[in-house]
Amino acid sequence: MRRIDCHMHFWTLAMEPYYSLWMSRDLKVLYGDFGPRDALPLMAKNDIEGIVLVSAASSVHETGYLLGLANGHDFIKGVVAWVDLLAPTAAADLAGWAKFAKLKSIRPYLQDLPEDDWILRKELDPAIRAIRDLGLRFDALIKPRHILNAVRFVERYPDLPVIVDHMAKPEIAKGAFEPWRRDMERFRDLTHVYCKISGIVTEDGPNWTPERLQPHLDAVFDIFGPDRLVFGSDWPVVNLVADYSRWIETLDNATAGLTRVDQQKIWADNGKRFYGL
């Protein structure tokens, strides 16, 4: 089966100051350089033919770094980058970055901002419209408390393709299935919104089990259906509690009951369509 990993991170300690939101020497598993030479063996082992590289810093320095990597490696099919959407020059900045053909989507760090309704600020409108007009997409990095504001946002821009990263990070370890499930239901009829199946093993924690993940996977299978779900690994963050191959095996097992055609959609086809790969 063909696979496209639509959520992988590369970073380097040479740019450590730009990762200040999360990088720490205490995170020994993640504190280091992660790049193509580390990812390619994992990709080969798991039949991954390409990736979408996703930002891990609120910095245009990293945006340039990721796009530079993408230009030098054919297996990097696209980049999800950060741009300051509140800058007075945001629309022009986006137009400049969009000259890189592999720039596919923009991702602000909504999960780390102090205002849960930041995405609804009116000052963002010129930038959001520029994203849409440039043919780019929007990655919504949110947590359960942001879901309803994200719904209002996507209703405001019905012609902007949006993907919810990491299934909106359900609090699996806390057993907080509701109201996450209830709020995610609001995306059902918003057909321009996709959902990325990624990043959930870390939400269950070091003692995660496939059995605890399954109700959450069943929920997004039901809400979004096989045509709006996209596979991602969240590597190397997944290494905090698992590893690349274990996550793929877990998702393989979770999707075993789907038809071969629907499995292929989730593993590759939907990601290619959403990001225009």
Short mmCIF file of C-alpha atoms in Angstrom, two decimals:
data_model
loop_
_atom_site.label_atom_id
_atom_site.label_comp_id
_atom_site.label_asym_id
_atom_site.label_seq_id
_atom_site.Cartn_x
_atom_site.Cartn_y
_atom_site.Cartn_z
CA MET A 1 0.00 0.00 0.00
CA ARG A 2 1.27 3.47 -0.95
CA ARG A 3 1.75 5.79 2.02
CA ILE A 4 2.30 9.54 2.37
CA ASP A 5 3.21 10.74 5.85
CA CYS A 6 1.46 14.11 6.08
CA HIS A 7 2.90 15.15 9.44
CA MET A 8 6.64 14.88 10.01
CA HIS A 9 9.00 17.34 11.71
CA PHE A 10 12.65 18.09 11.01
CA TRP A 11 14.60 20.41 13.28
CA THR A 12 18.14 21.31 14.22
CA LEU A 13 19.66 22.53 17.47
CA ALA A 14 21.42 25.19 15.43
CA MET A 15 18.03 26.94 15.51
CA GLU A 16 17.24 26.07 19.13
CA PRO A 17 16.18 29.63 20.18
CA TYR A 18 13.28 29.49 17.74
CA TYR A 19 11.88 26.35 19.41
CA SER A 20 11.60 28.06 22.79
CA LEU A 21 7.91 27.19 23.17
CA TRP A 22 8.68 23.54 23.77
CA MET A 23 12.32 22.55 23.38
CA SER A 24 14.10 21.55 26.57
CA ARG A 25 17.16 19.52 27.47
CA ASP A 26 14.82 17.54 29.72
CA LEU A 27 13.13 16.14 26.60
CA LYS A 28 16.13 13.95 25.88
CA VAL A 29 14.31 11.92 23.23
CA LEU A 30 13.66 15.06 21.18
CA TYR A 31 16.65 17.22 22.08
CA GLY A 32 18.83 16.80 19.00
CA ASP A 33 18.93 17.08 15.24
CA PHE A 34 16.26 15.27 13.21
CA GLY A 35 16.44 15.37 9.44
CA PRO A 36 16.43 13.40 6.20
CA ARG A 37 19.20 10.96 7.14
CA ASP A 38 17.19 9.96 10.23
CA ALA A 39 13.81 9.78 8.50
CA LEU A 40 14.69 7.96 5.29
CA PRO A 41 15.46 4.56 6.89
CA LEU A 42 12.16 4.72 8.80
CA MET A 43 10.32 5.60 5.63
CA ALA A 44 11.90 2.73 3.70
CA LYS A 45 11.04 0.25 6.46
CA ASN A 46 7.40 1.33 6.48
CA ASP A 47 6.74 1.86 2.75
CA ILE A 48 6.47 5.64 3.01
CA GLU A 49 6.97 7.19 -0.42
CA GLY A 50 6.84 10.85 0.61
CA ILE A 51 6.18 13.26 3.44
CA VAL A 52 4.71 16.63 4.30
CA LEU A 53 7.10 18.56 6.52
CA VAL A 54 5.38 20.55 9.29
CA SER A 55 6.67 23.55 11.21
CA ALA A 56 7.68 23.25 14.86
CA ALA A 57 8.49 26.90 15.59
CA SER A 58 6.76 30.28 15.40
CA SER A 59 9.51 31.67 13.20
CA VAL A 60 10.01 32.54 9.56
CA HIS A 61 13.63 31.47 10.07
CA GLU A 62 12.32 27.93 10.37
CA THR A 63 9.98 28.50 7.42
CA GLY A 64 13.00 29.26 5.26
CA TYR A 65 14.89 26.28 6.71
CA LEU A 66 12.07 23.83 5.92
CA LEU A 67 11.49 25.15 2.42
CA GLY A 68 15.22 24.92 1.76
CA LEU A 69 15.19 21.27 2.83
CA ALA A 70 12.15 20.63 0.65
CA ASN A 71 13.82 22.12 -2.40
CA GLY A 72 16.77 19.80 -1.91
CA HIS A 73 14.85 16.53 -1.36
CA ASP A 74 12.29 15.03 -3.72
CA PHE A 75 10.73 12.87 -0.98
CA ILE A 76 9.55 16.05 0.79
CA LYS A 77 6.36 16.65 -1.16
CA GLY A 78 5.13 19.69 0.73
CA VAL A 79 5.68 22.04 3.66
CA VAL A 80 3.30 23.37 6.31
CA ALA A 81 4.89 26.58 7.56
CA TRP A 82 4.46 29.41 10.04
CA VAL A 83 3.97 33.04 8.99
CA ASP A 84 3.07 35.96 11.28
CA LEU A 85 -0.58 36.38 10.31
CA LEU A 86 -0.98 39.57 12.35
CA ALA A 87 1.94 41.39 10.73
CA PRO A 88 0.90 44.49 8.72
CA THR A 89 2.70 42.91 5.76
CA ALA A 90 1.16 39.43 6.25
CA ALA A 91 -0.57 39.24 2.86
CA ALA A 92 2.59 40.32 1.01
CA ASP A 93 4.72 37.98 3.13
CA LEU A 94 2.47 35.08 2.25
CA ALA A 95 2.65 35.94 -1.43
CA GLY A 96 6.44 35.91 -1.21
CA TRP A 97 6.64 32.55 0.54
CA ALA A 98 4.05 31.09 -1.84
CA LYS A 99 6.58 31.43 -4.66
CA PHE A 100 8.05 28.24 -3.22
CA ALA A 101 6.00 25.58 -4.99
CA LYS A 102 6.26 23.16 -2.08
CA LEU A 103 4.63 25.54 0.40
CA LYS A 104 1.20 23.98 0.86
CA SER A 105 -0.30 25.21 4.12
CA ILE A 106 0.04 27.70 6.98
CA ARG A 107 -0.07 26.70 10.65
CA PRO A 108 -0.24 29.22 13.52
CA TYR A 109 0.40 27.82 17.00
CA LEU A 110 -3.18 28.09 18.19
CA GLN A 111 -2.68 25.50 20.95
CA ASP A 112 -0.06 27.68 22.68
CA LEU A 113 -1.73 31.08 22.40
CA PRO A 114 -3.30 32.56 25.54
CA GLU A 115 -6.61 33.38 23.83
CA ASP A 116 -8.72 30.35 22.93
CA ASP A 117 -10.57 32.49 20.36
CA TRP A 118 -7.47 34.04 18.77
CA ILE A 119 -8.34 32.61 15.37
CA LEU A 120 -11.54 34.70 15.32
CA ARG A 121 -9.73 38.04 15.52
CA LYS A 122 -10.92 40.38 12.76
CA GLU A 123 -7.36 41.62 12.18
CA LEU A 124 -6.52 38.20 10.73
CA ASP A 125 -8.94 38.53 7.83
CA PRO A 126 -6.48 39.96 5.24
CA ALA A 127 -4.00 37.16 5.92
CA ILE A 128 -6.63 34.41 5.87
CA ARG A 129 -8.03 35.70 2.60
CA ALA A 130 -4.50 35.81 1.19
CA ILE A 131 -3.97 32.17 2.19
CA ARG A 132 -7.15 31.26 0.36
CA ASP A 133 -6.42 33.39 -2.72
CA LEU A 134 -2.90 31.98 -3.04
CA GLY A 135 -4.29 28.46 -3.16
CA LEU A 136 -2.80 27.50 0.20
CA ARG A 137 -4.45 25.57 3.02
CA PHE A 138 -4.76 26.02 6.77
CA ASP A 139 -3.58 23.55 9.44
CA ALA A 140 -5.53 23.97 12.68
CA LEU A 141 -3.28 23.00 15.59
CA ILE A 142 -5.89 22.94 18.33
CA LYS A 143 -6.87 21.26 21.57
CA PRO A 144 -10.39 20.30 22.68
CA ARG A 145 -11.02 23.71 24.24
CA HIS A 146 -10.49 25.34 20.81
CA ILE A 147 -12.82 23.15 18.76
CA LEU A 148 -15.93 25.32 18.84
CA ASN A 149 -13.97 28.45 17.94
CA ALA A 150 -12.34 26.50 15.10
CA VAL A 151 -15.81 25.56 13.88
CA ARG A 152 -16.79 29.24 13.83
CA PHE A 153 -13.61 30.01 11.92
CA VAL A 154 -14.17 27.42 9.20
CA GLU A 155 -17.80 28.49 8.87
CA ARG A 156 -16.54 32.03 8.27
CA TYR A 157 -14.27 30.84 5.41
CA PRO A 158 -16.18 28.08 3.60
CA ASP A 159 -13.82 28.13 0.63
CA LEU A 160 -10.61 27.74 2.68
CA PRO A 161 -9.39 24.12 2.90
CA VAL A 162 -8.69 23.34 6.58
CA ILE A 163 -7.25 20.28 8.26
CA VAL A 164 -7.51 19.59 12.01
CA ASP A 165 -4.10 18.39 13.19
CA HIS A 166 -3.83 15.47 15.64
CA MET A 167 -7.61 14.98 15.85
CA ALA A 168 -7.67 18.15 18.02
CA LYS A 169 -5.58 16.33 20.67
CA PRO A 170 -8.26 14.47 22.64
CA GLU A 171 -7.34 14.11 26.32
CA ILE A 172 -7.19 10.34 26.18
CA ALA A 173 -5.09 9.90 29.33
CA LYS A 174 -7.75 11.79 31.31
CA GLY A 175 -10.58 9.73 29.92
CA ALA A 176 -12.15 12.92 28.56
CA PHE A 177 -13.92 11.41 25.57
CA GLU A 178 -16.73 13.87 26.03
CA PRO A 179 -17.13 16.75 25.24
CA TRP A 180 -14.37 16.18 22.63
CA ARG A 181 -16.57 13.76 20.68
CA ARG A 182 -19.60 16.05 20.88
CA ASP A 183 -17.68 19.13 19.73
CA MET A 184 -15.88 17.30 16.90
CA GLU A 185 -19.32 16.31 15.61
CA ARG A 186 -19.73 19.94 14.52
CA PHE A 187 -17.25 19.29 11.69
CA ARG A 188 -19.37 16.55 10.13
CA ASP A 189 -21.14 18.70 7.54
CA LEU A 190 -18.25 21.12 6.97
CA THR A 191 -16.91 19.26 3.97
CA HIS A 192 -13.95 21.58 3.42
CA VAL A 193 -12.52 20.42 6.75
CA TYR A 194 -10.29 17.33 6.92
CA CYS A 195 -8.82 15.61 9.97
CA LYS A 196 -5.28 14.32 10.46
CA ILE A 197 -4.92 10.98 12.26
CA SER A 198 -1.70 11.70 14.10
CA GLY A 199 -0.27 12.68 17.47
CA ILE A 200 -2.72 10.74 19.62
CA VAL A 201 -0.40 8.18 21.23
CA THR A 202 1.29 11.03 23.10
CA GLU A 203 -2.13 12.21 24.30
CA ASP A 204 -2.61 8.81 25.94
CA GLY A 205 0.86 8.89 27.51
CA PRO A 206 3.64 6.38 28.14
CA ASN A 207 1.22 3.59 29.07
CA TRP A 208 -0.90 4.06 25.95
CA THR A 209 -2.86 1.18 24.53
CA PRO A 210 -4.52 0.65 21.15
CA GLU A 211 -7.72 -0.17 23.03
CA ARG A 212 -7.88 3.32 24.58
CA LEU A 213 -7.14 4.95 21.23
CA GLN A 214 -9.79 3.02 19.33
CA PRO A 215 -12.95 4.89 20.48
CA HIS A 216 -11.35 8.15 19.36
CA LEU A 217 -10.38 6.67 16.01
CA ASP A 218 -13.89 5.26 15.61
CA ALA A 219 -15.28 8.74 16.28
CA VAL A 220 -13.28 10.43 13.52
CA PHE A 221 -13.97 7.53 11.14
CA ASP A 222 -17.65 8.22 11.70
CA ILE A 223 -17.54 12.04 11.64
CA PHE A 224 -15.19 12.62 8.72
CA GLY A 225 -15.58 9.36 6.79
CA PRO A 226 -12.87 7.76 4.68
CA ASP A 227 -12.68 10.70 2.23
CA ARG A 228 -11.57 13.37 4.76
CA LEU A 229 -9.07 11.53 6.96
CA VAL A 230 -5.31 11.86 6.48
CA PHE A 231 -2.43 9.82 7.91
CA GLY A 232 0.43 11.49 9.78
CA SER A 233 3.08 10.19 12.17
CA ASP A 234 4.05 13.29 14.18
CA TRP A 235 7.61 11.97 14.08
CA PRO A 236 9.86 12.46 16.02
CA VAL A 237 7.39 13.60 18.72
CA VAL A 238 5.85 10.12 18.60
CA ASN A 239 9.15 8.85 20.06
CA LEU A 240 8.14 10.27 23.45
CA VAL A 241 5.93 7.24 24.04
CA ALA A 242 6.28 4.92 21.03
CA ASP A 243 8.14 4.85 17.72
CA TYR A 244 7.43 5.26 14.04
CA SER A 245 6.76 1.61 13.22
CA ARG A 246 4.58 0.98 16.28
CA TRP A 247 2.29 3.87 15.37
CA ILE A 248 1.94 2.67 11.78
CA GLU A 249 1.22 -0.87 12.97
CA THR A 250 -1.41 0.50 15.38
CA LEU A 251 -3.14 2.47 12.63
CA ASP A 252 -2.89 -0.51 10.28
CA ASN A 253 -4.78 -2.60 12.81
CA ALA A 254 -7.31 0.16 13.50
CA THR A 255 -8.17 0.49 9.80
CA ALA A 256 -8.18 -3.25 9.05
CA GLY A 257 -11.97 -3.33 8.92
CA LEU A 258 -12.14 -0.73 6.15
CA THR A 259 -12.10 -1.62 2.48
CA ARG A 260 -8.76 -1.62 0.69
CA VAL A 261 -9.89 1.45 -1.26
CA ASP A 262 -10.77 3.38 1.90
CA GLN A 263 -7.50 2.39 3.56
CA GLN A 264 -5.62 3.74 0.56
CA LYS A 265 -7.49 7.02 0.80
CA ILE A 266 -6.40 7.49 4.42
CA TRP A 267 -2.80 6.38 3.93
CA ALA A 268 -2.11 8.50 0.85
CA ASP A 269 -4.84 9.65 -1.51
CA ASN A 270 -6.63 12.11 0.79
CA GLY A 271 -3.37 13.74 1.86
CA LYS A 272 -2.28 14.14 -1.73
CA ARG A 273 -5.61 15.69 -2.64
CA PHE A 274 -5.86 18.00 0.36
CA TYR A 275 -2.30 19.34 0.11
CA GLY A 276 -2.16 19.29 -3.67
CA LEU A 277 0.92 17.07 -3.74
#
